[in-house]
PDB file of C-alpha atoms in Angstrom:
ATOM      1  CA  MET A   1      -9.199  39.373   3.660  1.00  0.00           C
ATOM      2  CA  ALA A   2      -6.009  37.386   3.338  1.00  0.00           C
ATOM      3  CA  VAL A   3      -7.764  34.720   1.608  1.00  0.00           C
ATOM      4  CA  GLU A   4      -9.099  36.923  -1.283  1.00  0.00           C
ATOM      5  CA  ASN A   5      -5.622  38.227  -1.469  1.00  0.00           C
ATOM      6  CA  CYS A   6      -4.001  34.824  -1.842  1.00  0.00           C
ATOM      7  CA  THR A   7      -2.118  33.976  -5.179  1.00  0.00           C
ATOM      8  CA  VAL A   8      -3.376  30.790  -6.793  1.00  0.00           C
ATOM      9  CA  VAL A   9      -0.298  27.747  -6.236  1.00  0.00           C
ATOM     10  CA  THR A  10       0.360  26.453  -9.612  1.00  0.00           C
ATOM     11  CA  ASP A  11       3.379  24.328  -8.825  1.00  0.00           C
ATOM     12  CA  PHE A  12       5.384  23.300  -5.830  1.00  0.00           C
ATOM     13  CA  ILE A  13       9.324  23.151  -4.810  1.00  0.00           C
ATOM     14  CA  LEU A  14      10.639  19.999  -2.949  1.00  0.00           C
ATOM     15  CA  LEU A  15      13.664  20.657  -1.018  1.00  0.00           C
ATOM     16  CA  GLY A  16      14.575  17.208  -1.275  1.00  0.00           C
ATOM     17  CA  LEU A  17      17.078  14.898   0.607  1.00  0.00           C
ATOM     18  CA  SER A  18      19.972  17.522   0.152  1.00  0.00           C
ATOM     19  CA  GLY A  19      20.913  20.744  -1.476  1.00  0.00           C
ATOM     20  CA  ARG A  20      24.678  20.072  -2.647  1.00  0.00           C
ATOM     21  CA  ARG A  21      25.028  18.972  -5.986  1.00  0.00           C
ATOM     22  CA  ASP A  22      27.942  16.651  -5.248  1.00  0.00           C
ATOM     23  CA  VAL A  23      25.410  14.747  -2.899  1.00  0.00           C
ATOM     24  CA  GLN A  24      22.390  14.580  -5.106  1.00  0.00           C
ATOM     25  CA  GLN A  25      25.008  12.924  -7.928  1.00  0.00           C
ATOM     26  CA  GLY A  26      25.727  10.023  -5.669  1.00  0.00           C
ATOM     27  CA  LEU A  27      22.156   9.679  -4.066  1.00  0.00           C
ATOM     28  CA  PHE A  28      20.679   9.748  -7.611  1.00  0.00           C
ATOM     29  CA  VAL A  29      23.432   6.553  -8.490  1.00  0.00           C
ATOM     30  CA  LEU A  30      22.388   5.048  -5.346  1.00  0.00           C
ATOM     31  CA  PHE A  31      18.560   5.350  -5.705  1.00  0.00           C
ATOM     32  CA  LEU A  32      18.520   4.296  -9.271  1.00  0.00           C
ATOM     33  CA  LEU A  33      20.209   1.140  -8.565  1.00  0.00           C
ATOM     34  CA  VAL A  34      17.584   0.751  -5.559  1.00  0.00           C
ATOM     35  CA  TYR A  35      14.586   1.350  -7.448  1.00  0.00           C
ATOM     36  CA  GLY A  36      15.971  -0.853 -10.552  1.00  0.00           C
ATOM     37  CA  ILE A  37      16.174  -3.633  -7.962  1.00  0.00           C
ATOM     38  CA  THR A  38      12.747  -2.969  -6.778  1.00  0.00           C
ATOM     39  CA  VAL A  39      11.027  -3.145 -10.073  1.00  0.00           C
ATOM     40  CA  ILE A  40      13.105  -6.096 -11.252  1.00  0.00           C
ATOM     41  CA  ALA A  41      12.922  -8.272  -8.118  1.00  0.00           C
ATOM     42  CA  ASN A  42       9.066  -7.248  -7.213  1.00  0.00           C
ATOM     43  CA  LEU A  43       8.333  -8.275 -10.826  1.00  0.00           C
ATOM     44  CA  GLY A  44      10.319 -11.306 -10.874  1.00  0.00           C
ATOM     45  CA  MET A  45       8.562 -12.855  -7.673  1.00  0.00           C
ATOM     46  CA  ILE A  46       5.309 -12.190  -9.639  1.00  0.00           C
ATOM     47  CA  LEU A  47       6.577 -14.150 -12.615  1.00  0.00           C
ATOM     48  CA  LEU A  48       7.819 -16.635 -10.699  1.00  0.00           C
ATOM     49  CA  ILE A  49       4.855 -17.023  -8.417  1.00  0.00           C
ATOM     50  CA  ARG A  50       2.629 -17.398 -11.913  1.00  0.00           C
ATOM     51  CA  MET A  51       5.009 -19.783 -13.637  1.00  0.00           C
ATOM     52  CA  ASP A  52       5.440 -21.910 -10.822  1.00  0.00           C
ATOM     53  CA  PRO A  53       2.112 -24.341 -10.102  1.00  0.00           C
ATOM     54  CA  ARG A  54       3.240 -24.975  -6.790  1.00  0.00           C
ATOM     55  CA  LEU A  55       3.649 -21.444  -5.734  1.00  0.00           C
ATOM     56  CA  HIS A  56      -0.160 -21.119  -6.650  1.00  0.00           C
ATOM     57  CA  THR A  57      -1.509 -20.950  -2.735  1.00  0.00           C
ATOM     58  CA  PRO A  58      -3.024 -18.567  -0.899  1.00  0.00           C
ATOM     59  CA  MET A  59       0.408 -17.414   0.660  1.00  0.00           C
ATOM     60  CA  TYR A  60       1.546 -16.716  -2.490  1.00  0.00           C
ATOM     61  CA  TYR A  61      -1.425 -14.773  -4.102  1.00  0.00           C
ATOM     62  CA  PHE A  62      -0.994 -12.520  -1.132  1.00  0.00           C
ATOM     63  CA  LEU A  63       2.700 -12.100  -1.768  1.00  0.00           C
ATOM     64  CA  SER A  64       2.440 -11.487  -5.342  1.00  0.00           C
ATOM     65  CA  ASN A  65      -0.081  -8.764  -4.534  1.00  0.00           C
ATOM     66  CA  LEU A  66       2.175  -7.221  -1.981  1.00  0.00           C
ATOM     67  CA  SER A  67       4.878  -7.118  -4.651  1.00  0.00           C
ATOM     68  CA  PHE A  68       2.493  -5.404  -6.960  1.00  0.00           C
ATOM     69  CA  CYS A  69       1.931  -3.090  -4.324  1.00  0.00           C
ATOM     70  CA  ASP A  70       5.505  -2.621  -3.727  1.00  0.00           C
ATOM     71  CA  VAL A  71       6.426  -1.483  -7.336  1.00  0.00           C
ATOM     72  CA  CYS A  72       3.333   0.960  -7.297  1.00  0.00           C
ATOM     73  CA  TYR A  73       4.262   2.359  -4.239  1.00  0.00           C
ATOM     74  CA  SER A  74       8.277   3.097  -4.936  1.00  0.00           C
ATOM     75  CA  SER A  75       7.044   4.250  -8.738  1.00  0.00           C
ATOM     76  CA  SER A  76       4.839   6.808  -6.724  1.00  0.00           C
ATOM     77  CA  VAL A  77       7.879   8.033  -5.376  1.00  0.00           C
ATOM     78  CA  SER A  78      11.402   7.146  -7.063  1.00  0.00           C
ATOM     79  CA  PRO A  79      10.953   8.416 -10.270  1.00  0.00           C
ATOM     80  CA  LYS A  80      10.180  12.221  -9.178  1.00  0.00           C
ATOM     81  CA  MET A  81      12.877  11.760  -6.985  1.00  0.00           C
ATOM     82  CA  LEU A  82      15.471  10.565  -9.493  1.00  0.00           C
ATOM     83  CA  ALA A  83      14.242  13.385 -11.745  1.00  0.00           C
ATOM     84  CA  ASP A  84      14.819  16.091  -8.991  1.00  0.00           C
ATOM     85  CA  PHE A  85      18.498  14.744  -8.277  1.00  0.00           C
ATOM     86  CA  LEU A  86      19.309  16.165 -11.880  1.00  0.00           C
ATOM     87  CA  SER A  87      17.334  19.290 -11.701  1.00  0.00           C
ATOM     88  CA  GLU A  88      18.302  22.583 -10.554  1.00  0.00           C
ATOM     89  CA  GLN A  89      14.214  23.458  -9.759  1.00  0.00           C
ATOM     90  CA  LYS A  90      12.753  20.467  -8.095  1.00  0.00           C
ATOM     91  CA  LYS A  91       9.245  21.927  -9.094  1.00  0.00           C
ATOM     92  CA  ILE A  92       6.153  19.685  -9.251  1.00  0.00           C
ATOM     93  CA  ALA A  93       2.915  20.834 -10.344  1.00  0.00           C
ATOM     94  CA  TYR A  94       0.005  21.416  -8.196  1.00  0.00           C
ATOM     95  CA  ASN A  95      -2.125  18.630  -9.790  1.00  0.00           C
ATOM     96  CA  LEU A  96       0.763  16.299 -10.048  1.00  0.00           C
ATOM     97  CA  CYS A  97       1.474  16.948  -6.353  1.00  0.00           C
ATOM     98  CA  ALA A  98      -2.256  15.996  -5.945  1.00  0.00           C
ATOM     99  CA  VAL A  99      -1.855  12.650  -8.159  1.00  0.00           C
ATOM    100  CA  GLN A 100       1.635  11.844  -6.282  1.00  0.00           C
ATOM    101  CA  MET A 101       0.143  11.936  -2.752  1.00  0.00           C
ATOM    102  CA  PHE A 102      -3.088   9.788  -3.909  1.00  0.00           C
ATOM    103  CA  PHE A 103      -0.934   6.657  -5.268  1.00  0.00           C
ATOM    104  CA  PHE A 104       1.535   7.154  -2.152  1.00  0.00           C
ATOM    105  CA  VAL A 105      -1.167   7.146   0.164  1.00  0.00           C
ATOM    106  CA  THR A 106      -2.919   4.357  -1.397  1.00  0.00           C
ATOM    107  CA  PHE A 107      -0.074   1.773  -1.598  1.00  0.00           C
ATOM    108  CA  GLY A 108       0.863   2.765   1.649  1.00  0.00           C
ATOM    109  CA  ASP A 109      -2.124   1.889   3.285  1.00  0.00           C
ATOM    110  CA  VAL A 110      -2.380  -1.221   0.956  1.00  0.00           C
ATOM    111  CA  GLU A 111       0.817  -2.594   2.143  1.00  0.00           C
ATOM    112  CA  CYS A 112       0.068  -1.916   5.780  1.00  0.00           C
ATOM    113  CA  VAL A 113      -3.480  -4.261   5.622  1.00  0.00           C
ATOM    114  CA  MET A 114      -1.869  -6.491   3.378  1.00  0.00           C
ATOM    115  CA  LEU A 115       0.738  -7.461   5.913  1.00  0.00           C
ATOM    116  CA  SER A 116      -2.268  -8.039   8.502  1.00  0.00           C
ATOM    117  CA  VAL A 117      -3.961 -10.360   5.884  1.00  0.00           C
ATOM    118  CA  MET A 118      -1.154 -12.278   5.025  1.00  0.00           C
ATOM    119  CA  ALA A 119      -0.856 -12.835   8.970  1.00  0.00           C
ATOM    120  CA  TYR A 120      -4.204 -14.010   9.279  1.00  0.00           C
ATOM    121  CA  ASP A 121      -3.470 -16.228   6.209  1.00  0.00           C
ATOM    122  CA  ARG A 122      -0.349 -17.764   8.266  1.00  0.00           C
ATOM    123  CA  TYR A 123      -2.763 -18.219  11.233  1.00  0.00           C
ATOM    124  CA  VAL A 124      -5.367 -19.968   9.775  1.00  0.00           C
ATOM    125  CA  ALA A 125      -2.607 -22.290   7.574  1.00  0.00           C
ATOM    126  CA  ILE A 126      -0.926 -23.301  11.243  1.00  0.00           C
ATOM    127  CA  CYS A 127      -3.704 -23.294  13.584  1.00  0.00           C
ATOM    128  CA  ASN A 128      -6.704 -24.330  11.658  1.00  0.00           C
ATOM    129  CA  PRO A 129      -4.815 -26.396   8.763  1.00  0.00           C
ATOM    130  CA  LEU A 130      -8.018 -28.666   7.801  1.00  0.00           C
ATOM    131  CA  LEU A 131     -10.046 -25.649   7.640  1.00  0.00           C
ATOM    132  CA  TYR A 132      -7.365 -23.642   5.500  1.00  0.00           C
ATOM    133  CA  THR A 133      -9.045 -24.777   2.073  1.00  0.00           C
ATOM    134  CA  ILE A 134     -12.248 -23.547   2.602  1.00  0.00           C
ATOM    135  CA  ALA A 135     -11.195 -20.926   4.839  1.00  0.00           C
ATOM    136  CA  MET A 136      -9.023 -19.597   2.162  1.00  0.00           C
ATOM    137  CA  SER A 137     -10.541 -20.232  -0.785  1.00  0.00           C
ATOM    138  CA  GLY A 138      -9.834 -18.602  -4.342  1.00  0.00           C
ATOM    139  CA  ARG A 139     -12.867 -16.756  -3.505  1.00  0.00           C
ATOM    140  CA  VAL A 140     -12.439 -15.694  -0.256  1.00  0.00           C
ATOM    141  CA  CYS A 141      -8.750 -14.085  -1.381  1.00  0.00           C
ATOM    142  CA  THR A 142      -9.914 -12.546  -3.871  1.00  0.00           C
ATOM    143  CA  GLN A 143     -12.496 -10.760  -1.761  1.00  0.00           C
ATOM    144  CA  LEU A 144      -9.853  -9.746   0.737  1.00  0.00           C
ATOM    145  CA  VAL A 145      -7.882  -8.393  -1.839  1.00  0.00           C
ATOM    146  CA  ALA A 146     -10.659  -6.029  -3.116  1.00  0.00           C
ATOM    147  CA  THR A 147     -11.238  -5.218   0.270  1.00  0.00           C
ATOM    148  CA  VAL A 148      -8.071  -3.990   1.161  1.00  0.00           C
ATOM    149  CA  TYR A 149      -7.781  -2.011  -1.978  1.00  0.00           C
ATOM    150  CA  ILE A 150     -11.166  -0.650  -2.180  1.00  0.00           C
ATOM    151  CA  GLN A 151     -10.908   1.108   1.274  1.00  0.00           C
ATOM    152  CA  SER A 152      -7.377   2.155   0.437  1.00  0.00           C
ATOM    153  CA  LEU A 153      -8.609   3.853  -2.645  1.00  0.00           C
ATOM    154  CA  VAL A 154     -11.621   5.451  -1.181  1.00  0.00           C
ATOM    155  CA  TYR A 155      -9.542   6.693   2.026  1.00  0.00           C
ATOM    156  CA  SER A 156      -7.592   8.191  -0.267  1.00  0.00           C
ATOM    157  CA  ALA A 157      -9.625  10.206  -2.400  1.00  0.00           C
ATOM    158  CA  ILE A 158     -11.294  11.440   0.493  1.00  0.00           C
ATOM    159  CA  PHE A 159      -8.354  12.780   2.044  1.00  0.00           C
ATOM    160  CA  THR A 160      -6.172  13.886  -1.254  1.00  0.00           C
ATOM    161  CA  TYR A 161      -9.564  15.987  -1.939  1.00  0.00           C
ATOM    162  CA  CYS A 162      -9.466  17.431   1.795  1.00  0.00           C
ATOM    163  CA  THR A 163      -5.962  18.464   0.924  1.00  0.00           C
ATOM    164  CA  ILE A 164      -6.157  20.000  -2.425  1.00  0.00           C
ATOM    165  CA  ARG A 165      -8.846  22.259  -1.321  1.00  0.00           C
ATOM    166  CA  LEU A 166      -6.492  23.791   1.047  1.00  0.00           C
ATOM    167  CA  SER A 167      -5.189  27.189   0.508  1.00  0.00           C
ATOM    168  CA  PHE A 168      -0.841  27.788   0.062  1.00  0.00           C
ATOM    169  CA  CYS A 169      -0.449  31.375   0.374  1.00  0.00           C
ATOM    170  CA  ASN A 170       2.782  32.038   2.465  1.00  0.00           C
ATOM    171  CA  SER A 171       5.272  29.670   0.616  1.00  0.00           C
ATOM    172  CA  LYS A 172       5.446  26.897  -1.981  1.00  0.00           C
ATOM    173  CA  ILE A 173       8.325  25.258  -0.776  1.00  0.00           C
ATOM    174  CA  ILE A 174       7.887  21.668   0.531  1.00  0.00           C
ATOM    175  CA  ASN A 175      10.334  20.555   2.878  1.00  0.00           C
ATOM    176  CA  HIS A 176      10.274  17.095   1.664  1.00  0.00           C
ATOM    177  CA  PHE A 177      10.932  15.066  -1.611  1.00  0.00           C
ATOM    178  CA  LEU A 178       8.000  14.102  -1.979  1.00  0.00           C
ATOM    179  CA  CYS A 179       4.018  15.662  -1.627  1.00  0.00           C
ATOM    180  CA  ASP A 180       3.416  13.852   1.612  1.00  0.00           C
ATOM    181  CA  ALA A 181       0.738  15.018   3.993  1.00  0.00           C
ATOM    182  CA  PRO A 182       2.297  15.985   7.210  1.00  0.00           C
ATOM    183  CA  PRO A 183       4.362  18.602   5.036  1.00  0.00           C
ATOM    184  CA  LEU A 184       1.463  20.095   3.055  1.00  0.00           C
ATOM    185  CA  LEU A 185      -0.614  20.217   6.118  1.00  0.00           C
ATOM    186  CA  ALA A 186       2.506  22.664   7.822  1.00  0.00           C
ATOM    187  CA  LEU A 187       2.254  24.765   4.688  1.00  0.00           C
ATOM    188  CA  SER A 188      -0.735  25.382   4.191  1.00  0.00           C
ATOM    189  CA  THR A 189      -2.575  29.023   5.244  1.00  0.00           C
ATOM    190  CA  SER A 190      -6.192  27.296   5.867  1.00  0.00           C
ATOM    191  CA  ASP A 191      -7.727  25.560   8.881  1.00  0.00           C
ATOM    192  CA  THR A 192      -6.191  22.035   8.826  1.00  0.00           C
ATOM    193  CA  THR A 193      -8.349  20.818  11.500  1.00  0.00           C
ATOM    194  CA  ILE A 194     -10.563  18.551   9.350  1.00  0.00           C
ATOM    195  CA  ASN A 195      -8.075  17.291   7.522  1.00  0.00           C
ATOM    196  CA  GLU A 196      -5.910  16.504  10.742  1.00  0.00           C
ATOM    197  CA  ILE A 197      -8.785  14.670  12.178  1.00  0.00           C
ATOM    198  CA  VAL A 198      -9.434  12.699   9.300  1.00  0.00           C
ATOM    199  CA  MET A 199      -5.720  11.401   9.200  1.00  0.00           C
ATOM    200  CA  PHE A 200      -4.991  10.932  12.524  1.00  0.00           C
ATOM    201  CA  SER A 201      -8.548   9.041  13.140  1.00  0.00           C
ATOM    202  CA  TYR A 202      -7.974   6.675   9.861  1.00  0.00           C
ATOM    203  CA  SER A 203      -4.609   5.894  10.243  1.00  0.00           C
ATOM    204  CA  SER A 204      -4.851   5.081  13.928  1.00  0.00           C
ATOM    205  CA  CYS A 205      -7.855   2.805  13.079  1.00  0.00           C
ATOM    206  CA  VAL A 206      -5.919   1.074  10.536  1.00  0.00           C
ATOM    207  CA  LEU A 207      -2.411   1.041  11.706  1.00  0.00           C
ATOM    208  CA  GLY A 208      -4.356  -0.466  14.966  1.00  0.00           C
ATOM    209  CA  PHE A 209      -6.464  -2.823  13.330  1.00  0.00           C
ATOM    210  CA  SER A 210      -2.979  -4.033  11.115  1.00  0.00           C
ATOM    211  CA  ILE A 211      -0.929  -4.240  14.193  1.00  0.00           C
ATOM    212  CA  VAL A 212      -3.340  -6.075  16.585  1.00  0.00           C
ATOM    213  CA  THR A 213      -4.128  -8.206  13.783  1.00  0.00           C
ATOM    214  CA  VAL A 214      -0.850  -9.690  13.253  1.00  0.00           C
ATOM    215  CA  PHE A 215      -0.179  -9.817  17.073  1.00  0.00           C
ATOM    216  CA  LEU A 216      -3.147 -12.344  17.435  1.00  0.00           C
ATOM    217  CA  SER A 217      -2.355 -13.867  15.071  1.00  0.00           C
ATOM    218  CA  TYR A 218       0.923 -14.578  15.569  1.00  0.00           C
ATOM    219  CA  SER A 219       0.276 -15.108  19.029  1.00  0.00           C
ATOM    220  CA  TYR A 220      -1.934 -18.167  18.137  1.00  0.00           C
ATOM    221  CA  ILE A 221       0.840 -19.476  16.268  1.00  0.00           C
ATOM    222  CA  ILE A 222       3.621 -19.404  18.616  1.00  0.00           C
ATOM    223  CA  ASN A 223       1.180 -21.076  20.786  1.00  0.00           C
ATOM    224  CA  THR A 224       0.417 -23.626  18.500  1.00  0.00           C
ATOM    225  CA  ILE A 225       3.606 -24.502  17.552  1.00  0.00           C
ATOM    226  CA  LEU A 226       5.021 -24.327  21.346  1.00  0.00           C
ATOM    227  CA  ARG A 227       2.820 -27.197  21.500  1.00  0.00           C
ATOM    228  CA  MET A 228       3.976 -29.370  18.489  1.00  0.00           C
ATOM    229  CA  LYS A 229       5.680 -32.661  19.606  1.00  0.00           C
ATOM    230  CA  SER A 230       7.898 -32.976  16.404  1.00  0.00           C
ATOM    231  CA  ALA A 231      10.413 -30.608  15.898  1.00  0.00           C
ATOM    232  CA  LYS A 232      10.302 -31.045  12.332  1.00  0.00           C
ATOM    233  CA  GLY A 233       7.195 -29.819  12.294  1.00  0.00           C
ATOM    234  CA  ARG A 234       7.972 -27.117  14.373  1.00  0.00           C
ATOM    235  CA  HIS A 235      10.583 -26.318  12.264  1.00  0.00           C
ATOM    236  CA  LYS A 236       8.685 -26.178   9.164  1.00  0.00           C
ATOM    237  CA  ALA A 237       5.909 -24.280  10.854  1.00  0.00           C
ATOM    238  CA  PHE A 238       7.923 -21.474  12.008  1.00  0.00           C
ATOM    239  CA  SER A 239      10.063 -21.479   8.802  1.00  0.00           C
ATOM    240  CA  THR A 240       6.450 -20.155   6.793  1.00  0.00           C
ATOM    241  CA  CYS A 241       6.283 -17.459   9.133  1.00  0.00           C
ATOM    242  CA  ALA A 242      10.055 -16.023   9.203  1.00  0.00           C
ATOM    243  CA  SER A 243      10.037 -14.167   6.100  1.00  0.00           C
ATOM    244  CA  HIS A 244       6.932 -12.478   6.497  1.00  0.00           C
ATOM    245  CA  LEU A 245       7.846 -11.692  10.315  1.00  0.00           C
ATOM    246  CA  THR A 246      11.179 -10.063   8.864  1.00  0.00           C
ATOM    247  CA  THR A 247       8.493  -7.898   6.285  1.00  0.00           C
ATOM    248  CA  VAL A 248       6.029  -6.967   9.161  1.00  0.00           C
ATOM    249  CA  ALA A 249       9.081  -6.018  11.595  1.00  0.00           C
ATOM    250  CA  MET A 250      10.591  -3.484   8.906  1.00  0.00           C
ATOM    251  CA  PHE A 251       7.512  -1.785   7.874  1.00  0.00           C
ATOM    252  CA  TYR A 252       5.252  -1.998  11.250  1.00  0.00           C
ATOM    253  CA  GLY A 253       8.772  -0.938  13.155  1.00  0.00           C
ATOM    254  CA  THR A 254       8.938   2.451  11.357  1.00  0.00           C
ATOM    255  CA  LEU A 255       5.536   3.495  11.004  1.00  0.00           C
ATOM    256  CA  VAL A 256       5.363   2.902  14.918  1.00  0.00           C
ATOM    257  CA  PHE A 257       8.186   4.686  15.023  1.00  0.00           C
ATOM    258  CA  MET A 258       7.282   7.821  13.139  1.00  0.00           C
ATOM    259  CA  TYR A 259       4.175   7.707  14.691  1.00  0.00           C
ATOM    260  CA  LEU A 260       5.117   7.267  18.645  1.00  0.00           C
ATOM    261  CA  HIS A 261       7.656   9.650  17.370  1.00  0.00           C
ATOM    262  CA  PRO A 262       7.726  12.301  20.680  1.00  0.00           C
ATOM    263  CA  SER A 263       6.180  15.692  19.285  1.00  0.00           C
ATOM    264  CA  SER A 264       9.256  17.966  21.266  1.00  0.00           C
ATOM    265  CA  SER A 265      11.908  15.972  19.301  1.00  0.00           C
ATOM    266  CA  HIS A 266       9.680  16.048  15.882  1.00  0.00           C
ATOM    267  CA  SER A 267      11.625  17.089  12.910  1.00  0.00           C
ATOM    268  CA  MET A 268      10.786  16.888   9.096  1.00  0.00           C
ATOM    269  CA  ASP A 269      14.625  15.261   8.629  1.00  0.00           C
ATOM    270  CA  THR A 270      13.463  12.115  10.784  1.00  0.00           C
ATOM    271  CA  ASP A 271      10.446  12.071   8.778  1.00  0.00           C
ATOM    272  CA  LYS A 272      12.314  11.844   5.218  1.00  0.00           C
ATOM    273  CA  VAL A 273      14.649   9.264   6.447  1.00  0.00           C
ATOM    274  CA  ALA A 274      11.795   7.596   7.492  1.00  0.00           C
ATOM    275  CA  SER A 275       9.907   7.791   4.333  1.00  0.00           C
ATOM    276  CA  VAL A 276      12.970   6.853   2.373  1.00  0.00           C
ATOM    277  CA  PHE A 277      13.122   3.745   4.576  1.00  0.00           C
ATOM    278  CA  TYR A 278       9.405   2.463   4.145  1.00  0.00           C
ATOM    279  CA  THR A 279       8.665   3.747   0.204  1.00  0.00           C
ATOM    280  CA  VAL A 280      12.208   2.835  -1.101  1.00  0.00           C
ATOM    281  CA  VAL A 281      14.114   0.773   0.859  1.00  0.00           C
ATOM    282  CA  ILE A 282      11.611  -1.823   2.177  1.00  0.00           C
ATOM    283  CA  PRO A 283       9.565  -2.658  -1.250  1.00  0.00           C
ATOM    284  CA  MET A 284      13.257  -3.662  -2.494  1.00  0.00           C
ATOM    285  CA  LEU A 285      13.829  -6.012   0.568  1.00  0.00           C
ATOM    286  CA  ASN A 286      10.533  -7.645   0.780  1.00  0.00           C
ATOM    287  CA  PRO A 287      11.077  -9.592  -2.701  1.00  0.00           C
ATOM    288  CA  LEU A 288      14.947 -10.325  -1.738  1.00  0.00           C
ATOM    289  CA  ILE A 289      14.140 -11.672   1.746  1.00  0.00           C
ATOM    290  CA  TYR A 290      11.052 -13.816   0.281  1.00  0.00           C
ATOM    291  CA  SER A 291      13.824 -15.079  -2.310  1.00  0.00           C
ATOM    292  CA  LEU A 292      16.459 -15.680   0.674  1.00  0.00           C
ATOM    293  CA  ARG A 293      14.535 -17.490   3.735  1.00  0.00           C
ATOM    294  CA  ASN A 294      11.387 -19.223   1.696  1.00  0.00           C
ATOM    295  CA  LYS A 295      12.422 -22.896   0.777  1.00  0.00           C
ATOM    296  CA  ASP A 296       9.373 -22.812  -1.901  1.00  0.00           C
ATOM    297  CA  VAL A 297      10.624 -19.482  -3.807  1.00  0.00           C
ATOM    298  CA  LYS A 298      14.126 -20.606  -3.673  1.00  0.00           C
ATOM    299  CA  ALA A 299      13.301 -24.140  -4.898  1.00  0.00           C
ATOM    300  CA  ALA A 300      11.085 -22.551  -7.886  1.00  0.00           C
ATOM    301  CA  LEU A 301      13.803 -19.924  -8.748  1.00  0.00           C
ATOM    302  CA  LYS A 302      16.510 -22.967  -9.124  1.00  0.00           C
ATOM    303  CA  LYS A 303      13.892 -24.840 -11.364  1.00  0.00           C
ATOM    304  CA  VAL A 304      12.860 -21.651 -13.200  1.00  0.00           C
ATOM    305  CA  VAL A 305      17.128 -20.882 -13.820  1.00  0.00           C
ATOM    306  CA  GLY A 306      17.755 -24.594 -14.702  1.00  0.00           C
ATOM    307  CA  THR A 307      14.934 -24.851 -16.945  1.00  0.00           C
ATOM    308  CA  ILE A 308      16.404 -21.405 -19.122  1.00  0.00           C
ATOM    309  CA  LEU A 309      19.940 -22.921 -18.909  1.00  0.00           C
ATOM    310  CA  CYS A 310      19.093 -25.993 -20.338  1.00  0.00           C
ATOM    311  CA  SER A 311      16.988 -24.239 -23.000  1.00  0.00           C
ATOM    312  CA  ASP A 312      20.235 -22.682 -24.041  1.00  0.00           C
TER     313      ASP A 312
END
């Protein structure tokens, strides 16, 4: 009877990060700047890799895909969040909520797995350098990236479909700044057991597989580096991994924090802060980290800037 009397939900209301008007205006300026840097820095990284022949290697092919993913990941969240900072009623249509969740889950999953693929690439390059051109050929790299996107799209489609079939009768207020799975499941009046099993099982597999791949890859890498007799060789090998290690530590660290967060102290406010970090802040930091810590990228950037200045 409860289901029969349930009013069909046509939109949701996002509570956002803060209810204070003055705070929202400050956050709008801050996140507009962050989003602008994210788009410019990541698109700039993609163009830089395409323009410089020295960066036409598997490592930078994966990096360009990571940058594309970061732009899409941030763009699935930031524009709506920025609009809500200036809006009195933070409404989002039911269908648009489903679309946002689909892209948010897709590119979040892509980023998670892509980082593990990049770790595997570094393992092959450092531990098996003679086989690198064969093991990481253009065809293999394309297949790896295609596999990452296909599995992410399939999972996101299944999970989004299961979520939009739920009933929302008691309330349409989402205690978040985006249409994420946990607040929607908490809001639903339907039995969410299947959704929770699917989300927990697949997230555990993806996150576990990615972390294990990164851990094993870098275990072999560190062992190989320590056995190198040349200090210059050790420094060069480590420098190629430093940027990726920093990115991995930030992204996986945030996910592990959320995943292992004790249920007794779990709160939606904690989720919102963590979500801001890995959906808005990390996509901005990734290209900056690779620009500042990678000598090949810095050299390519200096070359492009010098060419532009000379042409003027």
